[in-house]
PDB file of C-alpha atoms in Angstrom:
ATOM      1  CA  MET T 863      34.499  32.970   1.716  1.00 47.00           C
ATOM      2  CA  ARG T 864      35.532  32.121   5.265  1.00 49.00           C
ATOM      3  CA  ARG T 865      32.637  31.997   7.644  1.00 52.00           C
ATOM      4  CA  LEU T 866      33.269  33.613  11.030  1.00 50.00           C
ATOM      5  CA  ARG T 867      32.042  31.860  14.098  1.00 53.00           C
ATOM      6  CA  PRO T 868      30.036  33.835  16.551  1.00 52.00           C
ATOM      7  CA  ARG T 869      31.933  34.777  19.705  1.00 52.00           C
ATOM      8  CA  THR T 870      31.130  32.778  22.775  1.00 50.00           C
ATOM      9  CA  ALA T 871      29.690  34.880  25.459  1.00 51.00           C
ATOM     10  CA  LEU T 872      31.845  35.264  28.549  1.00 52.00           C
ATOM     11  CA  PRO T 873      30.367  34.133  31.840  1.00 54.00           C
ATOM     12  CA  PRO T 874      29.159  36.966  34.019  1.00 56.00           C
ATOM     13  CA  LEU T 875      31.416  38.195  36.805  1.00 53.00           C
ATOM     14  CA  PRO T 876      30.420  37.052  40.285  1.00 52.00           C
ATOM     15  CA  ALA T 877      28.759  39.553  42.425  1.00 53.00           C
ATOM     16  CA  ARG T 878      30.751  41.172  45.179  1.00 51.00           C
ATOM     17  CA  ASN T 879      28.621  39.654  47.843  1.00 49.00           C
ATOM     18  CA  ALA T 880      28.885  36.144  46.426  1.00 47.00           C
ATOM     19  CA  ARG T 881      30.414  33.591  48.725  1.00 50.00           C
ATOM     20  CA  SER T 882      33.495  32.529  46.806  1.00 46.00           C
ATOM     21  CA  PRO T 883      36.329  30.588  48.455  1.00 47.00           C
ATOM     22  CA  LEU T 884      38.622  33.336  47.270  1.00 47.00           C
ATOM     23  CA  ALA T 885      36.357  36.134  48.247  1.00 47.00           C
ATOM     24  CA  GLY T 886      37.856  38.603  50.639  1.00 48.00           C
ATOM     25  CA  ARG T 887      41.356  37.181  50.225  1.00 49.00           C
ATOM     26  CA  SER T 888      44.155  39.160  48.732  1.00 47.00           C
ATOM     27  CA  PRO T 889      47.035  37.561  46.801  1.00 48.00           C
ATOM     28  CA  ARG T 890      49.752  36.084  49.054  1.00 51.00           C
ATOM     29  CA  TYR T 891      52.888  38.164  48.648  1.00 47.00           C
ATOM     30  CA  PRO T 892      55.846  38.007  51.021  1.00 50.00           C
ATOM     31  CA  ARG T 893      55.435  40.629  53.643  1.00 52.00           C
ATOM     32  CA  ARG T 894      58.245  42.824  54.864  1.00 50.00           C
ATOM     33  CA  SER T 895      58.391  43.399  58.560  1.00 48.00           C
ATOM     34  CA  PRO T 896      57.954  47.029  59.349  1.00 49.00           C
ATOM     35  CA  ARG T 897      60.648  46.574  62.027  1.00 51.00           C
ATOM     36  CA  CYS T 898      63.426  45.852  59.505  1.00 50.00           C
ATOM     37  CA  PRO T 899      64.338  49.503  58.985  1.00 54.00           C
ATOM     38  CA  LEU T 900      64.459  49.936  62.758  1.00 52.00           C
ATOM     39  CA  LEU T 901      66.831  46.962  63.154  1.00 52.00           C
ATOM     40  CA  VAL T 902      69.116  48.232  60.406  1.00 50.00           C
ATOM     41  CA  PHE T 903      69.153  51.660  61.984  1.00 55.00           C
ATOM     42  CA  ALA T 904      69.955  50.180  65.400  1.00 56.00           C
ATOM     43  CA  ALA T 905      72.788  48.071  63.959  1.00 54.00           C
ATOM     44  CA  LEU T 906      74.297  51.045  62.179  1.00 54.00           C
ATOM     45  CA  THR T 907      74.022  53.098  65.338  1.00 55.00           C
ATOM     46  CA  SER T 908      75.795  50.382  67.355  1.00 56.00           C
ATOM     47  CA  LEU T 909      78.609  50.201  64.817  1.00 52.00           C
ATOM     48  CA  ALA T 910      78.991  53.940  64.946  1.00 51.00           C
ATOM     49  CA  LEU T 911      79.179  53.851  68.726  1.00 50.00           C
ATOM     50  CA  LEU T 912      81.756  51.052  68.653  1.00 52.00           C
ATOM     51  CA  ALA T 913      83.813  52.947  66.130  1.00 52.00           C
ATOM     52  CA  GLY T 914      83.694  55.961  68.359  1.00 52.00           C
ATOM     53  CA  CYS T 915      84.824  53.870  71.360  1.00 49.00           C
ATOM     54  CA  ALA T 916      87.691  52.383  69.384  1.00 49.00           C
ATOM     55  CA  ASP T 917      88.974  55.855  68.667  1.00 51.00           C
ATOM     56  CA  VAL T 918      89.087  56.570  72.401  1.00 53.00           C
ATOM     57  CA  ASP T 919      90.027  53.262  74.064  1.00 59.00           C
ATOM     58  CA  GLY T 920      91.651  51.336  71.217  1.00 64.00           C
ATOM     59  CA  LEU T 921      95.336  50.922  70.350  1.00 67.00           C
ATOM     60  CA  GLN T 922      97.298  54.079  70.733  1.00 71.00           C
ATOM     61  CA  SER T 923     100.802  54.933  69.670  1.00 72.00           C
ATOM     62  CA  GLU T 924     103.413  55.198  72.398  1.00 73.00           C
ATOM     63  CA  GLY T 925     106.040  56.640  70.167  1.00 74.00           C
ATOM     64  CA  ARG T 926     108.829  55.107  68.132  1.00 76.00           C
ATOM     65  CA  ALA T 927     109.911  51.610  69.119  1.00 75.00           C
ATOM     66  CA  ARG T 928     113.433  51.141  70.424  1.00 75.00           C
ATOM     67  CA  ASP T 929     115.951  50.041  67.852  1.00 77.00           C
ATOM     68  CA  VAL T 930     117.237  46.490  68.399  1.00 79.00           C
ATOM     69  CA  ASP T 931     120.721  45.681  67.167  1.00 82.00           C
ATOM     70  CA  ALA T 932     121.800  42.160  66.264  1.00 86.00           C
ATOM     71  CA  PRO T 933     124.640  40.704  68.374  1.00 88.00           C
ATOM     72  CA  LEU T 934     128.077  41.550  67.102  1.00 92.00           C
ATOM     73  CA  VAL T 935     130.069  38.325  66.775  1.00 90.00           C
ATOM     74  CA  LEU T 936     133.749  38.779  67.502  1.00 93.00           C
ATOM     75  CA  TRP T 937     136.195  36.446  65.718  1.00 93.00           C
ATOM     76  CA  PRO T 938     133.480  34.344  64.038  1.00 90.00           C
ATOM     77  CA  ARG T 939     136.045  32.101  62.307  1.00 92.00           C
ATOM     78  CA  TYR T 940     137.541  30.841  65.554  1.00 93.00           C
ATOM     79  CA  SER T 941     136.077  28.037  67.665  1.00 89.00           C
ATOM     80  CA  PRO T 942     137.589  26.030  70.520  1.00 88.00           C
ATOM     81  CA  ALA T 943     138.859  22.518  70.043  1.00 88.00           C
ATOM     82  CA  PRO T 944     136.940  19.763  71.837  1.00 83.00           C
ATOM     83  CA  PRO T 945     138.152  19.110  75.391  1.00 81.00           C
ATOM     84  CA  GLY T 946     140.932  16.608  75.874  1.00 80.00           C
ATOM     85  CA  ARG T 947     140.654  13.527  78.010  1.00 75.00           C
ATOM     86  CA  ASP T 948     142.007  15.312  81.085  1.00 77.00           C
ATOM     87  CA  GLU T 949     139.732  18.325  80.511  1.00 82.00           C
ATOM     88  CA  ASN T 950     136.517  16.473  79.758  1.00 90.00           C
ATOM     89  CA  PRO T 951     134.511  16.214  83.011  1.00 93.00           C
ATOM     90  CA  VAL T 952     132.522  13.202  81.747  1.00 94.00           C
ATOM     91  CA  ALA T 953     135.431  11.194  80.334  1.00 94.00           C
ATOM     92  CA  LEU T 954     135.540   7.576  81.509  1.00 96.00           C
ATOM     93  CA  VAL T 955     138.862   7.125  83.296  1.00 96.00           C
ATOM     94  CA  PRO T 956     139.791   3.793  84.930  1.00 97.00           C
ATOM     95  CA  VAL T 957     141.259   4.299  88.390  1.00 97.00           C
ATOM     96  CA  PRO T 958     144.623   2.523  88.711  1.00 96.00           C
ATOM     97  CA  ASN T 959     145.979   0.692  91.721  1.00 96.00           C
ATOM     98  CA  VAL T 960     142.589  -0.339  93.141  1.00 97.00           C
ATOM     99  CA  PRO T 961     141.215  -3.891  93.227  1.00 96.00           C
ATOM    100  CA  ARG T 962     138.699  -5.027  90.652  1.00 97.00           C
ATOM    101  CA  ILE T 963     135.124  -5.457  91.854  1.00 97.00           C
ATOM    102  CA  PRO T 964     133.436  -8.570  90.400  1.00 97.00           C
ATOM    103  CA  SER T 965     130.101  -7.679  92.012  1.00 96.00           C
ATOM    104  CA  GLY T 966     129.868  -4.511  89.928  1.00 96.00           C
ATOM    105  CA  THR T 967     128.796  -2.276  92.800  1.00 97.00           C
ATOM    106  CA  MET T 968     130.840   0.484  94.388  1.00 98.00           C
ATOM    107  CA  ALA T 969     129.418  -0.551  97.748  1.00 97.00           C
ATOM    108  CA  ASP T 970     132.176  -3.186  97.825  1.00 97.00           C
ATOM    109  CA  ALA T 971     134.969  -0.621  97.318  1.00 97.00           C
ATOM    110  CA  ASN T 972     136.947   1.432  99.833  1.00 97.00           C
ATOM    111  CA  PRO T 973     135.805   5.018  99.130  1.00 97.00           C
ATOM    112  CA  LEU T 974     138.904   6.781 100.480  1.00 97.00           C
ATOM    113  CA  ALA T 975     141.237   4.363  98.720  1.00 97.00           C
ATOM    114  CA  VAL T 976     139.476   4.973  95.410  1.00 98.00           C
ATOM    115  CA  LEU T 977     139.582   8.748  95.855  1.00 98.00           C
ATOM    116  CA  ASP T 978     143.260   8.823  96.847  1.00 98.00           C
ATOM    117  CA  ALA T 979     144.274   6.554  93.952  1.00 98.00           C
ATOM    118  CA  ASP T 980     142.377   8.672  91.437  1.00 97.00           C
ATOM    119  CA  ILE T 981     143.891  11.959  92.620  1.00 97.00           C
ATOM    120  CA  ALA T 982     147.392  10.490  92.853  1.00 97.00           C
ATOM    121  CA  ALA T 983     147.090   9.248  89.247  1.00 95.00           C
ATOM    122  CA  GLN T 984     146.630  12.886  88.229  1.00 93.00           C
ATOM    123  CA  GLY T 985     149.900  13.835  89.906  1.00 94.00           C
ATOM    124  CA  ARG T 986     148.314  15.522  92.888  1.00 95.00           C
ATOM    125  CA  THR T 987     148.598  14.949  96.591  1.00 96.00           C
ATOM    126  CA  PRO T 988     145.611  13.120  98.108  1.00 96.00           C
ATOM    127  CA  PRO T 989     143.518  15.362 100.346  1.00 96.00           C
ATOM    128  CA  ALA T 990     143.460  15.299 104.119  1.00 96.00           C
ATOM    129  CA  PRO T 991     140.642  13.107 105.470  1.00 93.00           C
ATOM    130  CA  LYS T 992     138.957  16.110 107.132  1.00 95.00           C
ATOM    131  CA  ALA T 993     138.579  17.771 103.702  1.00 97.00           C
ATOM    132  CA  VAL T 994     136.595  14.805 102.343  1.00 98.00           C
ATOM    133  CA  ARG T 995     132.860  14.802 102.840  1.00 97.00           C
ATOM    134  CA  PRO T 996     131.090  11.595 103.844  1.00 97.00           C
ATOM    135  CA  PRO T 997     130.781   9.306 100.786  1.00 97.00           C
ATOM    136  CA  GLU T 998     127.382   8.726  99.176  1.00 97.00           C
ATOM    137  CA  LEU T 999     126.248   5.518  97.458  1.00 97.00           C
ATOM    138  CA  HIS T1000     123.429   5.896  94.908  1.00 97.00           C
ATOM    139  CA  ASP T1001     122.479   4.265  91.631  1.00 96.00           C
ATOM    140  CA  ILE T1002     122.747   6.962  88.961  1.00 95.00           C
ATOM    141  CA  THR T1003     123.615   4.692  86.007  1.00 94.00           C
ATOM    142  CA  GLY T1004     120.325   2.796  86.134  1.00 92.00           C
ATOM    143  CA  ASP T1005     121.825  -0.693  86.413  1.00 92.00           C
ATOM    144  CA  GLY T1006     120.537  -1.272  89.921  1.00 94.00           C
ATOM    145  CA  LYS T1007     124.045  -1.105  91.433  1.00 96.00           C
ATOM    146  CA  ALA T1008     125.443   1.613  93.655  1.00 97.00           C
ATOM    147  CA  ASN T1009     127.753   4.323  92.360  1.00 98.00           C
ATOM    148  CA  LEU T1010     130.139   6.259  94.580  1.00 98.00           C
ATOM    149  CA  ILE T1011     129.807  10.057  94.898  1.00 98.00           C
ATOM    150  CA  MET T1012     132.652  11.888  96.642  1.00 98.00           C
ATOM    151  CA  ALA T1013     133.202  15.592  97.400  1.00 98.00           C
ATOM    152  CA  VAL T1014     136.477  17.200  98.484  1.00 98.00           C
ATOM    153  CA  ASP T1015     136.568  20.720  99.926  1.00 97.00           C
ATOM    154  CA  LEU T1016     139.705  22.300  98.445  1.00 96.00           C
ATOM    155  CA  ASP T1017     139.250  25.550 100.396  1.00 95.00           C
ATOM    156  CA  PRO T1018     136.407  27.253 102.291  1.00 94.00           C
ATOM    157  CA  ARG T1019     134.685  28.060  98.984  1.00 95.00           C
ATOM    158  CA  THR T1020     135.824  25.683  96.222  1.00 96.00           C
ATOM    159  CA  SER T1021     135.055  21.961  96.150  1.00 97.00           C
ATOM    160  CA  GLU T1022     135.568  19.046  93.796  1.00 97.00           C
ATOM    161  CA  LEU T1023     132.941  16.441  93.000  1.00 98.00           C
ATOM    162  CA  ARG T1024     133.883  12.972  91.744  1.00 98.00           C
ATOM    163  CA  VAL T1025     131.596  10.105  90.719  1.00 98.00           C
ATOM    164  CA  TYR T1026     132.747   6.499  90.302  1.00 98.00           C
ATOM    165  CA  SER T1027     131.168   3.417  88.754  1.00 98.00           C
ATOM    166  CA  VAL T1028     132.213  -0.172  88.034  1.00 97.00           C
ATOM    167  CA  ARG T1029     132.624  -0.855  84.327  1.00 96.00           C
ATOM    168  CA  ARG T1030     133.392  -4.541  83.625  1.00 95.00           C
ATOM    169  CA  THR T1031     134.749  -5.038  87.161  1.00 97.00           C
ATOM    170  CA  VAL T1032     137.049  -1.983  86.808  1.00 98.00           C
ATOM    171  CA  VAL T1033     136.548   1.025  89.081  1.00 98.00           C
ATOM    172  CA  THR T1034     136.029   3.940  86.688  1.00 98.00           C
ATOM    173  CA  ARG T1035     135.656   7.653  87.227  1.00 97.00           C
ATOM    174  CA  VAL T1036     132.629   8.879  85.253  1.00 97.00           C
ATOM    175  CA  LEU T1037     132.459  12.519  86.365  1.00 97.00           C
ATOM    176  CA  VAL T1038     134.724  15.134  87.952  1.00 97.00           C
ATOM    177  CA  LEU T1039     133.711  18.768  88.550  1.00 95.00           C
ATOM    178  CA  ARG T1040     135.364  21.621  90.392  1.00 95.00           C
ATOM    179  CA  GLY T1041     133.381  24.657  91.508  1.00 94.00           C
ATOM    180  CA  VAL T1042     131.444  26.335  94.268  1.00 94.00           C
ATOM    181  CA  LEU T1043     128.985  23.649  95.316  1.00 93.00           C
ATOM    182  CA  ALA T1044     125.930  25.422  96.656  1.00 91.00           C
ATOM    183  CA  GLY T1045     124.089  22.113  96.525  1.00 92.00           C
ATOM    184  CA  VAL T1046     124.135  18.632  95.030  1.00 95.00           C
ATOM    185  CA  ASP T1047     120.820  16.894  94.420  1.00 94.00           C
ATOM    186  CA  LEU T1048     119.615  13.578  93.045  1.00 95.00           C
ATOM    187  CA  ALA T1049     116.296  13.606  91.192  1.00 90.00           C
ATOM    188  CA  ALA T1050     114.943  10.761  89.049  1.00 87.00           C
ATOM    189  CA  GLY T1051     118.437   9.509  88.241  1.00 88.00           C
ATOM    190  CA  HIS T1052     119.728  13.003  87.454  1.00 93.00           C
ATOM    191  CA  LEU T1053     122.710  14.492  89.263  1.00 96.00           C
ATOM    192  CA  VAL T1054     122.007  18.190  89.807  1.00 95.00           C
ATOM    193  CA  ILE T1055     124.807  20.620  90.667  1.00 95.00           C
ATOM    194  CA  ARG T1056     123.829  24.000  92.116  1.00 93.00           C
ATOM    195  CA  GLU T1057     126.327  26.890  92.070  1.00 94.00           C
ATOM    196  CA  PRO T1058     125.881  30.522  93.139  1.00 93.00           C
ATOM    197  CA  THR T1059     125.698  33.410  90.681  1.00 92.00           C
ATOM    198  CA  LYS T1060     126.488  37.113  91.019  1.00 91.00           C
ATOM    199  CA  ASP T1061     122.868  37.655  91.954  1.00 89.00           C
ATOM    200  CA  PRO T1062     122.372  36.133  95.441  1.00 90.00           C
ATOM    201  CA  ARG T1063     118.721  35.437  94.637  1.00 91.00           C
ATOM    202  CA  TYR T1064     119.568  32.807  92.020  1.00 92.00           C
ATOM    203  CA  VAL T1065     121.802  29.785  91.531  1.00 91.00           C
ATOM    204  CA  SER T1066     123.040  28.113  88.383  1.00 93.00           C
ATOM    205  CA  VAL T1067     121.713  24.553  88.045  1.00 93.00           C
ATOM    206  CA  THR T1068     123.681  22.041  85.966  1.00 94.00           C
ATOM    207  CA  ASP T1069     121.946  18.731  85.302  1.00 94.00           C
ATOM    208  CA  TYR T1070     123.835  15.534  84.400  1.00 96.00           C
ATOM    209  CA  VAL T1071     122.302  12.181  83.479  1.00 96.00           C
ATOM    210  CA  TRP T1072     123.678   8.793  82.459  1.00 96.00           C
ATOM    211  CA  ASP T1073     122.913   8.095  78.770  1.00 94.00           C
ATOM    212  CA  GLY T1074     124.012   4.457  78.801  1.00 92.00           C
ATOM    213  CA  HIS T1075     127.637   5.209  77.984  1.00 93.00           C
ATOM    214  CA  SER T1076     128.663   8.267  79.997  1.00 94.00           C
ATOM    215  CA  MET T1077     127.368  11.141  82.090  1.00 94.00           C
ATOM    216  CA  THR T1078     125.788  13.662  79.721  1.00 93.00           C
ATOM    217  CA  LEU T1079     125.147  17.335  80.322  1.00 92.00           C
ATOM    218  CA  TRP T1080     121.354  17.461  80.246  1.00 92.00           C
ATOM    219  CA  ASN T1081     120.475  21.061  81.005  1.00 90.00           C
ATOM    220  CA  ILE T1082     121.708  24.342  82.489  1.00 90.00           C
ATOM    221  CA  THR T1083     119.172  26.669  84.087  1.00 91.00           C
ATOM    222  CA  LEU T1084     118.712  29.261  86.831  1.00 88.00           C
ATOM    223  CA  ASP T1085     116.785  28.562  90.014  1.00 86.00           C
ATOM    224  CA  ASP T1086     115.875  30.428  93.170  1.00 88.00           C
ATOM    225  CA  ALA T1087     118.503  30.326  95.869  1.00 85.00           C
ATOM    226  CA  ARG T1088     117.544  28.390  98.966  1.00 77.00           C
ATOM    227  CA  THR T1089     118.716  28.080 102.529  1.00 63.00           C
ATOM    228  CA  PRO T1090     121.174  25.277 103.341  1.00 59.00           C
ATOM    229  CA  GLN T1091     119.553  21.914 103.921  1.00 55.00           C
ATOM    230  CA  THR T1092     119.562  20.298 107.334  1.00 47.00           C
ATOM    231  CA  PRO T1093     122.059  17.382 107.213  1.00 48.00           C
ATOM    232  CA  ARG T1094     120.443  13.969 107.328  1.00 47.00           C
ATOM    233  CA  ALA T1095     121.490  11.247 109.703  1.00 46.00           C
ATOM    234  CA  GLY T1096     124.518   9.462 108.317  1.00 45.00           C
ATOM    235  CA  GLY T1097     125.457  12.262 105.946  1.00 44.00           C
ATOM    236  CA  GLY T1098     123.675  13.500 102.861  1.00 43.00           C
ATOM    237  CA  SER T1099     123.944  15.689  99.835  1.00 41.00           C
ATOM    238  CA  PRO T1100     125.122  19.240 100.597  1.00 40.00           C
TER     239      PRO T1100
END
């Protein structure tokens, strides 16, 4: 037979007034702040108030938006041919019947002789000297040598602008424009042509720049109209 061992007596429980290191301490459980429900309630209240404000001051409908129609293209299969040599304002055209210029600068040319020869080569009568504005010499091709800028007033409103350069000792027209010249400016090598529009508050601004081979149309914009500039001593841009 199996002999049973006597049970070991359990040690007596400590008295309540015994000084135990754990006496008087309760188990450490994470405490929940009693303010948490108040914070949640405040947050919900704020959201409710914001939602109420959005209903009053938020986006509101102003009715049906206006219908926008796409542009109607007329004759979409037709396009203009590129401009011919006589129609291209930036075509390089050698001016006949004028001396070559070995120095490469238009400062050594006779401005009126160049202008008359160029216009005569187009089959037109050279203008009267009083219709020609004072010539301007400025470097607009970036080679450090002067170019010639001429303007002819064809009538009290319309004018013609012509620009000449020396290309391999040959006097060459690099730009010709006809229009209502409200102003001609030079800015950082750009030649800026200002013309009036139907609205007297604005002018059309056409910007040309030398690209190394020819004068290129750089930009066309609108600008505020301005009062005429005071002429500088010795002439100046209109």
